[in-house]
Short mmCIF file of C-alpha atoms in Angstrom, two decimals:
data_model
loop_
_atom_site.label_atom_id
_atom_site.label_comp_id
_atom_site.label_asym_id
_atom_site.label_seq_id
_atom_site.Cartn_x
_atom_site.Cartn_y
_atom_site.Cartn_z
CA UNK A 29 0.02 -0.02 -0.01
CA UNK A 30 1.35 3.42 -0.98
CA UNK A 31 -0.27 6.43 0.55
CA UNK A 32 1.50 9.79 0.73
CA UNK A 33 0.28 13.02 2.17
CA UNK A 34 1.90 16.26 3.06
CA UNK A 35 5.58 16.01 4.02
CA UNK A 36 5.86 17.75 7.42
CA UNK A 37 9.26 16.64 8.58
CA UNK A 38 12.35 14.92 7.39
CA UNK A 39 14.90 13.61 9.83
CA UNK A 40 17.97 11.40 9.73
CA UNK A 41 16.03 8.16 9.88
CA UNK A 42 12.62 8.88 8.20
CA UNK A 43 10.22 11.17 6.41
CA UNK A 44 7.03 12.14 8.26
CA UNK A 45 3.81 12.71 6.32
CA UNK A 46 0.37 13.80 7.35
CA UNK A 47 -2.55 12.31 5.57
CA UNK A 48 -6.04 10.76 5.96
CA UNK A 49 -6.33 6.98 6.37
CA UNK A 50 -9.85 5.51 6.37
CA UNK A 51 -11.27 8.93 7.40
CA UNK A 52 -8.83 9.49 10.28
CA UNK A 53 -6.02 12.02 10.50
CA UNK A 54 -2.86 10.00 10.30
CA UNK A 55 0.90 10.35 10.50
CA UNK A 56 2.92 8.16 8.21
CA UNK A 57 6.53 7.49 9.23
CA UNK A 58 8.49 6.20 6.22
CA UNK A 59 12.01 4.88 6.99
CA UNK A 60 14.80 5.61 4.50
CA UNK A 61 16.80 3.00 2.68
CA UNK A 62 20.33 3.09 4.08
CA UNK A 63 22.50 2.88 0.96
CA UNK A 64 25.66 2.22 3.00
CA UNK A 65 24.24 -1.03 4.37
CA UNK A 66 23.94 -4.35 2.56
CA UNK A 67 20.29 -4.41 1.23
CA UNK A 68 19.41 -7.61 3.04
CA UNK A 69 20.78 -6.25 6.33
CA UNK A 70 19.00 -2.89 5.89
CA UNK A 71 15.78 -4.62 5.14
CA UNK A 72 16.07 -6.87 8.21
CA UNK A 73 17.00 -3.96 10.55
CA UNK A 74 14.22 -1.72 9.17
CA UNK A 75 11.62 -4.46 9.62
CA UNK A 76 12.78 -5.06 13.16
CA UNK A 77 12.60 -1.41 14.12
CA UNK A 78 9.13 -1.00 12.64
CA UNK A 79 7.88 -3.90 14.58
CA UNK A 80 9.66 -2.78 17.76
CA UNK A 81 8.19 0.74 17.47
CA UNK A 82 4.68 -0.69 17.12
CA UNK A 83 5.21 -3.02 20.12
CA UNK A 84 6.52 -0.11 22.23
CA UNK A 85 3.48 2.02 21.40
CA UNK A 86 1.14 -0.83 22.24
CA UNK A 87 2.95 -1.43 25.47
CA UNK A 88 2.62 2.27 26.42
CA UNK A 89 -1.13 2.04 26.01
CA UNK A 90 -1.31 -1.17 27.97
CA UNK A 91 0.30 0.60 30.95
CA UNK A 92 -1.82 3.79 30.71
CA UNK A 93 0.85 5.87 28.98
CA UNK A 94 -0.57 8.19 26.32
CA UNK A 95 0.91 7.34 22.89
CA UNK A 96 -0.34 7.26 19.30
CA UNK A 97 -2.39 4.31 18.23
CA UNK A 98 -0.86 2.20 15.41
CA UNK A 99 -3.22 1.93 12.47
CA UNK A 100 -1.17 0.00 10.05
CA UNK A 101 2.35 -1.46 9.51
CA UNK A 102 3.54 -1.65 5.90
CA UNK A 103 6.82 -3.53 5.64
CA UNK A 104 6.86 -3.22 1.86
CA UNK A 105 7.05 0.59 1.97
CA UNK A 106 8.98 0.63 5.25
CA UNK A 107 6.15 2.65 6.90
CA UNK A 108 4.12 2.82 10.03
CA UNK A 109 0.72 4.56 10.09
CA UNK A 110 0.01 6.31 13.41
CA UNK A 111 -2.75 8.30 15.03
CA UNK A 112 -2.26 12.08 14.61
CA UNK A 113 -2.08 13.81 17.98
CA UNK A 114 -3.18 17.50 17.79
CA UNK A 115 -1.33 19.73 20.21
CA UNK A 116 1.98 21.43 20.76
CA UNK A 117 5.32 19.95 21.67
CA UNK A 118 6.89 20.40 25.05
CA UNK A 119 9.62 22.31 23.18
CA UNK A 120 7.16 24.81 21.83
CA UNK A 121 5.45 25.09 25.19
CA UNK A 122 8.71 26.04 26.86
CA UNK A 123 9.51 28.53 24.08
CA UNK A 124 6.03 30.19 24.52
CA UNK A 125 7.18 31.80 27.77
CA UNK A 126 4.61 30.33 30.14
CA UNK A 127 4.49 31.30 33.80
CA UNK A 128 6.89 29.73 36.29
CA UNK A 129 4.00 27.88 37.97
CA UNK A 130 2.97 26.37 34.60
CA UNK A 131 6.58 25.41 33.84
CA UNK A 132 6.91 23.68 37.22
CA UNK A 133 3.56 21.96 36.90
CA UNK A 134 4.53 20.69 33.44
CA UNK A 135 7.91 19.54 34.69
CA UNK A 136 6.22 17.56 37.53
CA UNK A 137 4.05 15.85 34.89
CA UNK A 138 7.00 14.98 32.69
CA UNK A 139 8.88 13.43 35.63
CA UNK A 140 5.86 11.35 36.62
CA UNK A 141 5.36 10.21 32.98
CA UNK A 142 8.95 9.14 32.54
CA UNK A 143 8.96 7.35 35.85
CA UNK A 144 5.94 5.31 34.86
CA UNK A 145 7.49 4.71 31.41
CA UNK A 146 10.73 3.31 33.00
CA UNK A 147 9.64 1.72 36.22
CA UNK A 148 6.14 0.59 35.65
CA UNK A 149 6.12 -0.20 31.90
CA UNK A 150 9.80 -1.16 31.85
CA UNK A 151 10.46 0.76 28.69
CA UNK A 152 13.19 2.91 27.29
CA UNK A 153 12.28 5.65 24.85
CA UNK A 154 15.71 5.92 23.25
CA UNK A 155 15.44 9.52 21.98
CA UNK A 156 13.91 11.63 24.76
CA UNK A 157 13.72 15.26 23.65
CA UNK A 158 11.23 18.02 24.26
CA UNK A 159 10.13 17.56 20.64
CA UNK A 160 8.99 13.96 21.32
CA UNK A 161 6.51 14.91 24.05
CA UNK A 162 3.24 16.42 22.92
CA UNK A 163 0.74 18.33 25.09
CA UNK A 164 -2.51 17.12 23.63
CA UNK A 165 -4.92 19.74 22.52
CA UNK A 166 -8.10 19.80 24.53
CA UNK A 167 -7.00 17.41 27.29
CA UNK A 168 -3.62 18.75 28.26
CA UNK A 169 -2.36 15.13 28.53
CA UNK A 170 1.25 14.37 27.79
CA UNK A 171 1.71 12.01 24.78
CA UNK A 172 5.05 10.34 24.04
CA UNK A 173 5.86 9.95 20.33
CA UNK A 174 8.66 8.58 18.14
CA UNK A 175 9.66 5.24 19.64
CA UNK A 176 11.89 4.43 16.67
CA UNK A 177 14.70 3.64 19.06
CA UNK A 178 12.49 2.33 21.86
CA UNK A 179 13.12 -0.91 23.71
CA UNK A 180 12.13 -2.90 26.79
CA UNK A 181 14.61 -2.99 29.65
CA UNK A 182 14.70 -3.21 33.43
CA UNK A 183 18.26 -2.05 33.72
CA UNK A 184 18.89 1.16 35.75
CA UNK A 185 21.76 1.96 33.42
CA UNK A 186 19.45 2.07 30.37
CA UNK A 187 16.90 4.23 32.20
CA UNK A 188 19.67 6.61 33.36
CA UNK A 189 20.97 7.01 29.82
CA UNK A 190 17.43 7.84 28.72
CA UNK A 191 17.25 10.61 31.25
CA UNK A 192 20.75 11.75 30.28
CA UNK A 193 19.67 12.15 26.68
CA UNK A 194 16.82 14.35 27.81
CA UNK A 195 19.19 16.43 29.94
CA UNK A 196 21.49 17.03 26.98
CA UNK A 197 18.39 18.02 24.94
CA UNK A 198 17.50 20.56 27.61
CA UNK A 199 21.02 21.95 27.65
CA UNK A 200 21.26 22.31 23.87
CA UNK A 201 17.65 23.40 23.16
CA UNK A 202 16.58 25.26 26.35
CA UNK A 203 19.50 27.12 27.93
CA UNK A 204 19.26 28.13 31.59
CA UNK A 205 16.53 25.59 32.36
CA UNK A 206 18.54 23.40 34.78
CA UNK A 207 15.94 24.04 37.43
CA UNK A 208 13.27 22.54 35.21
CA UNK A 209 15.24 19.33 34.57
CA UNK A 210 15.93 19.04 38.26
CA UNK A 211 12.18 19.42 38.93
CA UNK A 212 11.61 16.59 36.45
CA UNK A 213 14.09 14.38 38.35
CA UNK A 214 12.52 15.19 41.68
CA UNK A 215 9.10 14.24 40.30
CA UNK A 216 10.56 11.03 38.76
CA UNK A 217 12.01 10.04 42.11
CA UNK A 218 8.88 10.85 44.07
CA UNK A 219 6.74 8.76 41.72
CA UNK A 220 8.88 5.60 41.82
CA UNK A 221 10.43 5.94 45.28
CA UNK A 222 13.13 3.24 45.64
CA UNK A 223 13.28 2.37 41.90
CA UNK A 224 13.64 6.07 41.11
CA UNK A 225 16.44 6.47 43.64
CA UNK A 226 18.39 3.67 42.02
CA UNK A 227 17.98 5.22 38.57
CA UNK A 228 18.98 8.65 39.71
CA UNK A 229 22.12 7.27 41.41
CA UNK A 230 23.04 5.60 38.19
CA UNK A 231 22.34 8.91 36.38
CA UNK A 232 25.02 10.55 38.47
CA UNK A 233 27.52 7.98 37.15
CA UNK A 234 26.37 8.52 33.50
CA UNK A 235 26.68 12.35 33.97
CA UNK A 236 30.23 11.92 35.30
CA UNK A 237 31.16 9.84 32.30
CA UNK A 238 29.62 12.37 30.04
CA UNK A 239 31.60 15.22 31.58
CA UNK A 240 34.82 13.29 31.21
CA UNK A 241 34.05 12.59 27.60
CA UNK A 242 33.41 16.29 26.94
CA UNK A 243 36.55 17.31 28.78
CA UNK A 244 38.92 14.83 27.12
CA UNK A 245 37.16 14.14 23.84
#
């Protein structure tokens, strides 16, 4: 099946289209062919990632985490058809200069969401940025999107790296927001208690390794 709509984004891994699929607003995520890979390997890896992303989204919903519904998986065109979520990204929300109270409230919600993702659902997002969290229009609910690098893991190290990726995203995209990220971590810890403490302790180690890498290259 080949359905194309309006190209709304093109990243390193995929093109993102918006279209209509059986009367529903839909996002199509079409993965690129990687010319530097052997065709058989590329096809195998792409198929695995498509299936893994669909499984991650289904697992989110099973655990009460807001995520797009998967409508269709098309291995032939390397595409996954997803529910369109109206709203603004967390990135755009932060850039819109909301009040400090609203920023703190949103940070608390993000921390709670990520704690449930990691410590209840046992999932790793793989690419946590403020562009991959949508504040749903009408409900205000936080919706996680883009699980192209998602996985299932119970390891504190994997969870800590996920948080570290988000921290780096805050540093590069939202300067002078260290207090917001700390608020996210506090909420994360309060939501998961002992499990959260273990992850944040591991995060300290990951941050130290990151600082050494930045210092010595």
